[in-house]
Short mmCIF file of C-alpha atoms and ligand atoms in Angstrom, two decimals:
data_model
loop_
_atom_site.label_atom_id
_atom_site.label_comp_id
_atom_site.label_asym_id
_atom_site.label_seq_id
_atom_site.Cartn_x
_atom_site.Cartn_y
_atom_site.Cartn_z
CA UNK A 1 56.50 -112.60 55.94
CA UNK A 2 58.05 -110.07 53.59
CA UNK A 3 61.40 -108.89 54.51
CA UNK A 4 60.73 -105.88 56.81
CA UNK A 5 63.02 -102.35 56.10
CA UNK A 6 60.74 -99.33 57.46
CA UNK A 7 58.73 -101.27 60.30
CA UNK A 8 59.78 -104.02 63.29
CA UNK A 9 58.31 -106.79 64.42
CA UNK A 10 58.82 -108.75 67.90
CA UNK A 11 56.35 -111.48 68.94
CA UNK A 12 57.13 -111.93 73.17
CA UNK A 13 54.25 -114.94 73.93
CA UNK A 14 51.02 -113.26 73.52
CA UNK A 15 52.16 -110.00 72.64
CA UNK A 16 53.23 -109.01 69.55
CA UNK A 17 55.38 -105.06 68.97
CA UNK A 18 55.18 -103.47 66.25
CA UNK A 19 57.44 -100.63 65.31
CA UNK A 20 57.60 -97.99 62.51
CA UNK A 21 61.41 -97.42 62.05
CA UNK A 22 62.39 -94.52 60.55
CA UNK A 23 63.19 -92.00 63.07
CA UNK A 24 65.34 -89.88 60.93
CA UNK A 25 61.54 -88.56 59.48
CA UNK A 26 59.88 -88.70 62.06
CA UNK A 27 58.51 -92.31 60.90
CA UNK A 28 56.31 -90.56 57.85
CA UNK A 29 54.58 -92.99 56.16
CA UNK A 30 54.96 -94.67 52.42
CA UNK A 31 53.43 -97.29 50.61
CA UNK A 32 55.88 -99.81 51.51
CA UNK A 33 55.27 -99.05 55.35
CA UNK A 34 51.55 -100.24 55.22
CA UNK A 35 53.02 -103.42 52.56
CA UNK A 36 55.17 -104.42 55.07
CA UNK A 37 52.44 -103.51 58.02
CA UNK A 38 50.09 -105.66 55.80
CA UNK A 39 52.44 -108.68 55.68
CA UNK A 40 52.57 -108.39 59.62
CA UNK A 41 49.17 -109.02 59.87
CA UNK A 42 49.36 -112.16 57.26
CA UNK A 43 51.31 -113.83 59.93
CA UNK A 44 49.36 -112.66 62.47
CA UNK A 45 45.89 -113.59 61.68
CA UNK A 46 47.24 -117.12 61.18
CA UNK A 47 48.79 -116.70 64.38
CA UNK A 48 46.43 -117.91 67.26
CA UNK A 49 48.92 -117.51 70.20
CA UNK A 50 49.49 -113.97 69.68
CA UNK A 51 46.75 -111.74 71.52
CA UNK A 52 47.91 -107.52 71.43
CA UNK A 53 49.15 -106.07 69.18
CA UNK A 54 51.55 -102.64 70.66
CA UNK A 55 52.26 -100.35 67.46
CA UNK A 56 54.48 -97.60 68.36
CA UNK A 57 57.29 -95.44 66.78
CA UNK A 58 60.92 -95.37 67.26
CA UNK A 59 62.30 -92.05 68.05
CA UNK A 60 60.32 -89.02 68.93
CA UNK A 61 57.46 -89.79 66.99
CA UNK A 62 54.37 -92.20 66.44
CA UNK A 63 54.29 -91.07 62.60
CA UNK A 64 53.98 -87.55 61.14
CA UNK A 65 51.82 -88.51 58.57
CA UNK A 66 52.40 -89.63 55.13
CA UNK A 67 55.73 -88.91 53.41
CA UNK A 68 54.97 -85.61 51.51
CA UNK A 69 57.89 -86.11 49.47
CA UNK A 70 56.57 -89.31 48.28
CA UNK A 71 52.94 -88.06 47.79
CA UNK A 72 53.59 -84.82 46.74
CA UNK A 73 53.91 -85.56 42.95
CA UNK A 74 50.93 -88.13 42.99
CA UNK A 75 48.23 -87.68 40.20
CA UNK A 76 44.16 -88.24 41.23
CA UNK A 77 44.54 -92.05 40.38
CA UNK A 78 47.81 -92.42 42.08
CA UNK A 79 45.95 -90.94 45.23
CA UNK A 80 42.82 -93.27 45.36
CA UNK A 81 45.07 -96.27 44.67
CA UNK A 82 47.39 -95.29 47.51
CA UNK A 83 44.31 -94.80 49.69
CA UNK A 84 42.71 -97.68 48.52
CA UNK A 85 45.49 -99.80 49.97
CA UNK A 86 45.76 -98.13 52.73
CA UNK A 87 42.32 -98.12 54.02
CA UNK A 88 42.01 -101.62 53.48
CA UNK A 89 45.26 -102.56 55.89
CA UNK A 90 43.64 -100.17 58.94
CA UNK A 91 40.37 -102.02 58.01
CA UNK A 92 41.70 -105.39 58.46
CA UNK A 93 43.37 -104.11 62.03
CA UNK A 94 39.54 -103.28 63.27
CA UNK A 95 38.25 -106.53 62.18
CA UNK A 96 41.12 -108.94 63.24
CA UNK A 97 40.48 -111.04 66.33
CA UNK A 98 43.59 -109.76 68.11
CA UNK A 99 43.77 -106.04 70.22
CA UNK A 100 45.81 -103.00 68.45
CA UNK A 101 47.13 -100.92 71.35
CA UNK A 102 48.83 -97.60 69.88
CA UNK A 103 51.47 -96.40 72.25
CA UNK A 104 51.81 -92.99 70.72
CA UNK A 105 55.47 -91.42 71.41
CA UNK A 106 55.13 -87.97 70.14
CA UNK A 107 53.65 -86.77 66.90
CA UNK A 108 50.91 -88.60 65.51
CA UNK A 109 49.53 -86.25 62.53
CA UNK A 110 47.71 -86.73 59.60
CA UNK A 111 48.11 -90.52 58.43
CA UNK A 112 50.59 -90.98 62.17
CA UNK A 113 46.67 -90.09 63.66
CA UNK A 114 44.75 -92.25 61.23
CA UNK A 115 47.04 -95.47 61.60
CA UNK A 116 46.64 -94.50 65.72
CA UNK A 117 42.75 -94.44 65.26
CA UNK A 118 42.80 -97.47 63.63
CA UNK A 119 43.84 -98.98 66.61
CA UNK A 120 41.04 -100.18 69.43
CA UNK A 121 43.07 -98.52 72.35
CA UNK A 122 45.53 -95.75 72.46
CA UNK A 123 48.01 -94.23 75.59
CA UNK A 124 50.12 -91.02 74.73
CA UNK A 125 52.42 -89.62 76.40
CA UNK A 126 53.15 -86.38 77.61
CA UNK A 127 54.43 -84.90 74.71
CA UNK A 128 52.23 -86.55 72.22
CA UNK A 129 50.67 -84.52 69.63
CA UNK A 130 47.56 -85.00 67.84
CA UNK A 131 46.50 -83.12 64.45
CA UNK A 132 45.09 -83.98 60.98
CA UNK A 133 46.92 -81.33 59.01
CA UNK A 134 45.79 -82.59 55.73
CA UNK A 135 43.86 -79.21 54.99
CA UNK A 136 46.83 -77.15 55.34
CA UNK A 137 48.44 -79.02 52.92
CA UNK A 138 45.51 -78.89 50.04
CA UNK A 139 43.92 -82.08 50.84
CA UNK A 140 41.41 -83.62 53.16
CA UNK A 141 42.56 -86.94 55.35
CA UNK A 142 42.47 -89.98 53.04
CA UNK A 143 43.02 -92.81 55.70
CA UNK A 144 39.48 -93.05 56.60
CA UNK A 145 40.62 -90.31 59.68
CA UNK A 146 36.99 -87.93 58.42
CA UNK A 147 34.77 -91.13 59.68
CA UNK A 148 37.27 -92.23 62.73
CA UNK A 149 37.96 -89.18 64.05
CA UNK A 150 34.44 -88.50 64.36
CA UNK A 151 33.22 -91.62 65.47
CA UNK A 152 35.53 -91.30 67.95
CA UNK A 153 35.33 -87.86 69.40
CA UNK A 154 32.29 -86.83 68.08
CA UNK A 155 31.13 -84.19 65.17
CA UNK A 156 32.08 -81.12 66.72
CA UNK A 157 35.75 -81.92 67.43
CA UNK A 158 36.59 -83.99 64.63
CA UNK A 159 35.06 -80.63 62.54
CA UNK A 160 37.16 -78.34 64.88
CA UNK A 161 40.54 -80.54 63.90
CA UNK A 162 39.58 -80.94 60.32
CA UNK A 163 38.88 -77.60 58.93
CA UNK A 164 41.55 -75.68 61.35
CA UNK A 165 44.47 -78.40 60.74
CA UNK A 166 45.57 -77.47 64.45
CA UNK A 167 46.52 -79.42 66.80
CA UNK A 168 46.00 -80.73 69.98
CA UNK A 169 48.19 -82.04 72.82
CA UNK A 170 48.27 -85.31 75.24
CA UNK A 171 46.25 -83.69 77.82
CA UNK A 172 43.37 -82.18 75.14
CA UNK A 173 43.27 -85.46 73.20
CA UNK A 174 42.10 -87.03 76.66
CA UNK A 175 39.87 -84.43 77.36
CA UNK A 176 37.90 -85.70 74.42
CA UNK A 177 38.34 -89.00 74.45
CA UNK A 178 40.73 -89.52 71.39
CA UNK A 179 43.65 -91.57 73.93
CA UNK A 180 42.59 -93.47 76.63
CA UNK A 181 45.41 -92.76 78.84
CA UNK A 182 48.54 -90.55 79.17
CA UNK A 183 51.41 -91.93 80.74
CA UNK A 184 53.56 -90.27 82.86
CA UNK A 185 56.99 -89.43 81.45
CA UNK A 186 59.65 -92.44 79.89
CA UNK A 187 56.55 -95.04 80.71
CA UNK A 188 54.37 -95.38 77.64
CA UNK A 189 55.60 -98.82 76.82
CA UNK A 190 54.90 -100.25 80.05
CA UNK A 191 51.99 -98.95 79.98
CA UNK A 192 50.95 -100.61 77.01
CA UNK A 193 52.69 -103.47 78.04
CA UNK A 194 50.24 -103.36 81.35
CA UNK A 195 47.22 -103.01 79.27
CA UNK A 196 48.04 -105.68 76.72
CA UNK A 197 48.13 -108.00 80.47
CA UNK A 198 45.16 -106.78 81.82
CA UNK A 199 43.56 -108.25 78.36
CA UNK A 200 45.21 -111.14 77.77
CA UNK A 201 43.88 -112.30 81.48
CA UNK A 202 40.72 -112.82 79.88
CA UNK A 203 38.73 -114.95 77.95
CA UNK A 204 40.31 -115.02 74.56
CA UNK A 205 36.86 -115.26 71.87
CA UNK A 206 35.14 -112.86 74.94
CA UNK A 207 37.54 -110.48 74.05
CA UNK A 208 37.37 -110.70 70.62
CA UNK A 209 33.67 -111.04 70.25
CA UNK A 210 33.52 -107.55 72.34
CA UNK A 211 35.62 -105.84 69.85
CA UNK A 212 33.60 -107.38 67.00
CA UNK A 213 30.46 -105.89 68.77
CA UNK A 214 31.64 -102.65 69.13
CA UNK A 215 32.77 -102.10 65.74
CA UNK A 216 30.16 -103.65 63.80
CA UNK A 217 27.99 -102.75 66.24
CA UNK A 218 28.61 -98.76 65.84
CA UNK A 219 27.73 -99.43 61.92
CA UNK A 220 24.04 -100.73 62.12
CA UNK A 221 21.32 -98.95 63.23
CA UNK A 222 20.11 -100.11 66.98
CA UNK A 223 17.93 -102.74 66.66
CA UNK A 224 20.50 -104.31 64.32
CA UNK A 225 23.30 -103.39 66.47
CA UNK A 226 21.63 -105.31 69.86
CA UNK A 227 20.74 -108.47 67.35
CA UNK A 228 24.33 -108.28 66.55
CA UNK A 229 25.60 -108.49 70.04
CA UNK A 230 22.78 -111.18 71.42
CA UNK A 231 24.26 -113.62 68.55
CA UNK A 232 28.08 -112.94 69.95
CA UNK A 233 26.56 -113.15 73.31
CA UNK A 234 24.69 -116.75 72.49
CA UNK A 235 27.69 -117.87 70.68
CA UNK A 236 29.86 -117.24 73.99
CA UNK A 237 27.87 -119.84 75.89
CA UNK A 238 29.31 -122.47 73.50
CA UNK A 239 33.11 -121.79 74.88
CA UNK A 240 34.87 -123.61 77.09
CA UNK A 241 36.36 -120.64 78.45
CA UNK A 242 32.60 -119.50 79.42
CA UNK A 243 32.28 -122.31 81.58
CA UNK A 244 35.40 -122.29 82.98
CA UNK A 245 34.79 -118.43 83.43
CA UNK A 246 31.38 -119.13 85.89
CA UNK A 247 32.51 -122.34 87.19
CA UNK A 248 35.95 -120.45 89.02
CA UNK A 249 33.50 -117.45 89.74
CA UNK A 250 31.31 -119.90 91.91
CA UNK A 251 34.44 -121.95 93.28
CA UNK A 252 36.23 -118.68 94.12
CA UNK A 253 39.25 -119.31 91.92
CA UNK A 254 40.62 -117.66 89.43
CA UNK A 255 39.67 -119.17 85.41
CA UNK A 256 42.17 -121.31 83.72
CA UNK A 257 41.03 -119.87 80.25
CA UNK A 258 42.17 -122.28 77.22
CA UNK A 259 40.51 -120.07 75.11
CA UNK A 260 38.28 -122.14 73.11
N1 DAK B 1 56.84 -86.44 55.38
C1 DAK B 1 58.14 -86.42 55.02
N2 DAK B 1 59.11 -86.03 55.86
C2 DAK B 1 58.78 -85.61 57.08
C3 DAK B 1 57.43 -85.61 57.52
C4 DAK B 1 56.44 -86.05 56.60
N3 DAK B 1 55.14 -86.11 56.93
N4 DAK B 1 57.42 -85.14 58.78
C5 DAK B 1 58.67 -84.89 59.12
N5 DAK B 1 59.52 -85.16 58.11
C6 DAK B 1 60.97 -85.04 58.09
C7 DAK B 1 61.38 -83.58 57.93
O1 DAK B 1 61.35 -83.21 56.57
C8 DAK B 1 62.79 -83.61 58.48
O2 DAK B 1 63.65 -84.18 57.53
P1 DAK B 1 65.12 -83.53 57.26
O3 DAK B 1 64.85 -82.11 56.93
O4 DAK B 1 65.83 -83.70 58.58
O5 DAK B 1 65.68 -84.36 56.16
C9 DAK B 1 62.67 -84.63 59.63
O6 DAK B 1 61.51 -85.41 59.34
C10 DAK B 1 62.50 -83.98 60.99
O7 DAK B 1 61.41 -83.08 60.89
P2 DAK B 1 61.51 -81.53 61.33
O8 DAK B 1 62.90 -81.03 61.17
O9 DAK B 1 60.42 -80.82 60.65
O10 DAK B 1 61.21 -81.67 62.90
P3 DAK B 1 60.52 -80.59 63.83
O11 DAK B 1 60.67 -81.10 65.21
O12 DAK B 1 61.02 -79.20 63.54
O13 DAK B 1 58.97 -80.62 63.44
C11 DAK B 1 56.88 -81.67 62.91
C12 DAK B 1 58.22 -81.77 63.68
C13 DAK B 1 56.17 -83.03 63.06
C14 DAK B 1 56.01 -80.59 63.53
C15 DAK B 1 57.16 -81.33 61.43
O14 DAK B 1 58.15 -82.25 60.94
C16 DAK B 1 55.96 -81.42 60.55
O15 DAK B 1 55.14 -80.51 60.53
N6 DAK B 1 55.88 -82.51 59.78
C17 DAK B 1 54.84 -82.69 58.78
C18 DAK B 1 53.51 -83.00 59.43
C19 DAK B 1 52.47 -83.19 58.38
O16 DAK B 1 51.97 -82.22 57.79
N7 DAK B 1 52.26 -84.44 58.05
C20 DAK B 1 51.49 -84.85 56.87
C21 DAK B 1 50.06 -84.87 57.21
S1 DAK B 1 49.13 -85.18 55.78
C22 DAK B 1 46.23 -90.04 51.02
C23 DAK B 1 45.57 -90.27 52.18
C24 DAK B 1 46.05 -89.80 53.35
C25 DAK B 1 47.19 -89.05 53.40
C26 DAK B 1 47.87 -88.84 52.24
C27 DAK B 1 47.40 -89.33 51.05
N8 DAK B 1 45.74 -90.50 49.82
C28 DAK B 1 44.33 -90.63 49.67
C29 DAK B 1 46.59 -90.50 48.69
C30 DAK B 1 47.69 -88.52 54.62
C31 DAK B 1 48.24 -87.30 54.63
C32 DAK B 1 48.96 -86.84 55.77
O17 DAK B 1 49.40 -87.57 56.62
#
C-alpha cells in the first residue's frame, strides 16, 4: 500500500475504517486523497477477510468538497484528467465485492457528497450537511454526483440541489432518501459500526451478489436487469453458504456461513 498522509486506514476483522484526515480544511479533497483512497482499495480487493468498508472524516466534517485552492488554477485538460481519475476510484467502490458505509460527520458538499454517494449506504448525523455547490462556484459536479444524485433521489431533487447550489440538512437528506439513517448525537460511528454487523451476519457472495444486482441492475433496461439478477440468483445455489443458509433455517439454528 502507498504510504498514507491525507487518509487512515484500520482493518478490525471484517471491518475495515477508512478516514480522510485533514481536519484543519475541513478534509477537502486533492488528487493525492483519491491516490491514496485508490491504493486502499488495492489491498482491499485482494483482501477476502475484510467485508465493510466505514469511510468517514476526522473532525467536523465528511469532506467539503474538492480543495479549491488546488483546483482553482486547473486548465480544461487538467480538469477531465483530475475527473477522470477520480471517477474511476468511486467506480471501483460500487463494483467491489465488499460494502462502503459513509458515516457522514458534518459537511459533505460538492466532491465530500459525491465520494458519500459513491458509497452503497450512508448514516448522518445531526449536523450533517448535504449540498453540491459546484454551480456557485462556475462549474457543474465532476465526480459523477449529476447521475448519482439523481439516481438516488430522483430528477426533481437532484435538479433542485444542482441548479440552486443550496443545501440541505440531516433531517431533509432523509426525507428524500439521500442517507439512510441519522444518528442521534456523538453515535454515528456505532452506528455504522452496527450496520457493518448486521451485514457481515450474512452470507458473504449473497451479499455481494445483491449489491452487484442493484447496481448493474439500475443500468439495463428491465428485462435485462431481471436476466441479470436470475443469473446471480442461479449462481447462489452453487454456495456452500446457500446450503448451509436453508439447512439451519429447517434445523432452527442459526447458519455457520464460511462464505464460499
Ligand atoms: N477547499 C479548500 N479549503 C477548504 C474547503 C475546500 N472545499 N472547505 C473548507 N476549507 C478550508 C477553509 O478555507 C478554512 O481554511 P483556513 O481559512 O482556516 O485556512 C477551513 O477549511 C475551515 O473552513 P471555514 O473557516 O470556511 O469553516 P466554516 O465553518 O466557516 O464553513 C463551510 C464551513 C463548509 C460552509 C465552508 O468552509 C465552505 O463553504 N467550504 C467550501 C464548500 C465548497 O464550496 N466546496 C467545494 C464544492 S465544489 C472536478 C470534479 C469535481 C469537483 C471538482 C473538480 N473536476 C472535473 C476537475 C468537485 C468540486 C467541489 O467539490
Amino acid at each position: 500500500m502507498t504510504d498514507l498522509k491525507e487518509i487512515l486506514c484500520e482493518k478490525q476483522g471484517k471491518i475495515c475504517l477508512i478516514k480522510i484526515n485533514k481536519p484543519k480544511v475541513l478534509n477537502a479533497l486533492t488528487h493525492s486523497v483519491f491516490v491514496e483512497l485508490n491504493s486502499v482499495l488495492d489491498d482491499l480487493e485482494a483482501d477476502d477477510e475484510v467485508r465493510v468498508v466505514i469511510i468517514t472524516g476526522e473532525g467536523r466534517a465528511f469532506a467539503a468538497g474538492a480543495d479549491i485552492s488546488f483546483m482553482k488554477d486547473l486548465d480544461a485538460q487538467g480538469a477531465k484528467e483530475f475527473a477522470k481519475h477520480i471517477t474511476c476510484v468511486l467506480r471501483r467502490m460500487e463494483s467491489l465485492d465488499k460494502v462502503f458505509i459513509a458515516a457522514v460527520n458534518g459537511y459533505a458538499l460538492g466532491g465530500g457528497c459525491e465520494l458519500a454517494m459513491a458509497c452503497d449506504l450512508r448514516i448522518a448525523d445531526k449536523h450533517t450537511q448535504f449540498g453540491l455547490p459546484e454551480t456557485s462556484l462556475g462549474i457543474i459536479p465532476g465526480f459523477s454526483g449529476t447521475q448519482r444524485l439523481t439516481r438516488l433521489v430522483g430528477l426533481t431533487r437532484a435538479k433542485e440541489m444542482v441548479l440552486t447550489a443550496e443545501r440541505i440538512n440531516a433531517e431533509e437528506s432523509y426525507r428524500i432518501g439521500l442517507v439512510n439513517k441519522i444518528a442521534d448525537e456523538g453515535m454515528i460511528m456505532d452506528e455504522a459500526y452496527k450496520m457493518a454487523k448486521k451485514i457481515i451476519k450474512n452470507a458473504s457472495i449473497a451479499v455481494s451478489y445483491g449489491k452487484e444486482a442493484i447496481n448493474r441492475g439500475i443500468q439495463l433496461d428491465m428485462d435485462s436487469a431481471i436476466d441479470y439478477e436470475k443469473n446471480l440468483f442461479g449462481l447462489c445455489f452453487a454456495t456452500a453458504d446457500q446450503k448451509e443458509g436453508m439447512t439451519a433455517f429447517v434445523e432452527k439454528r442459526t447458519p455457520n456461513f464460511i462464505n464460499r
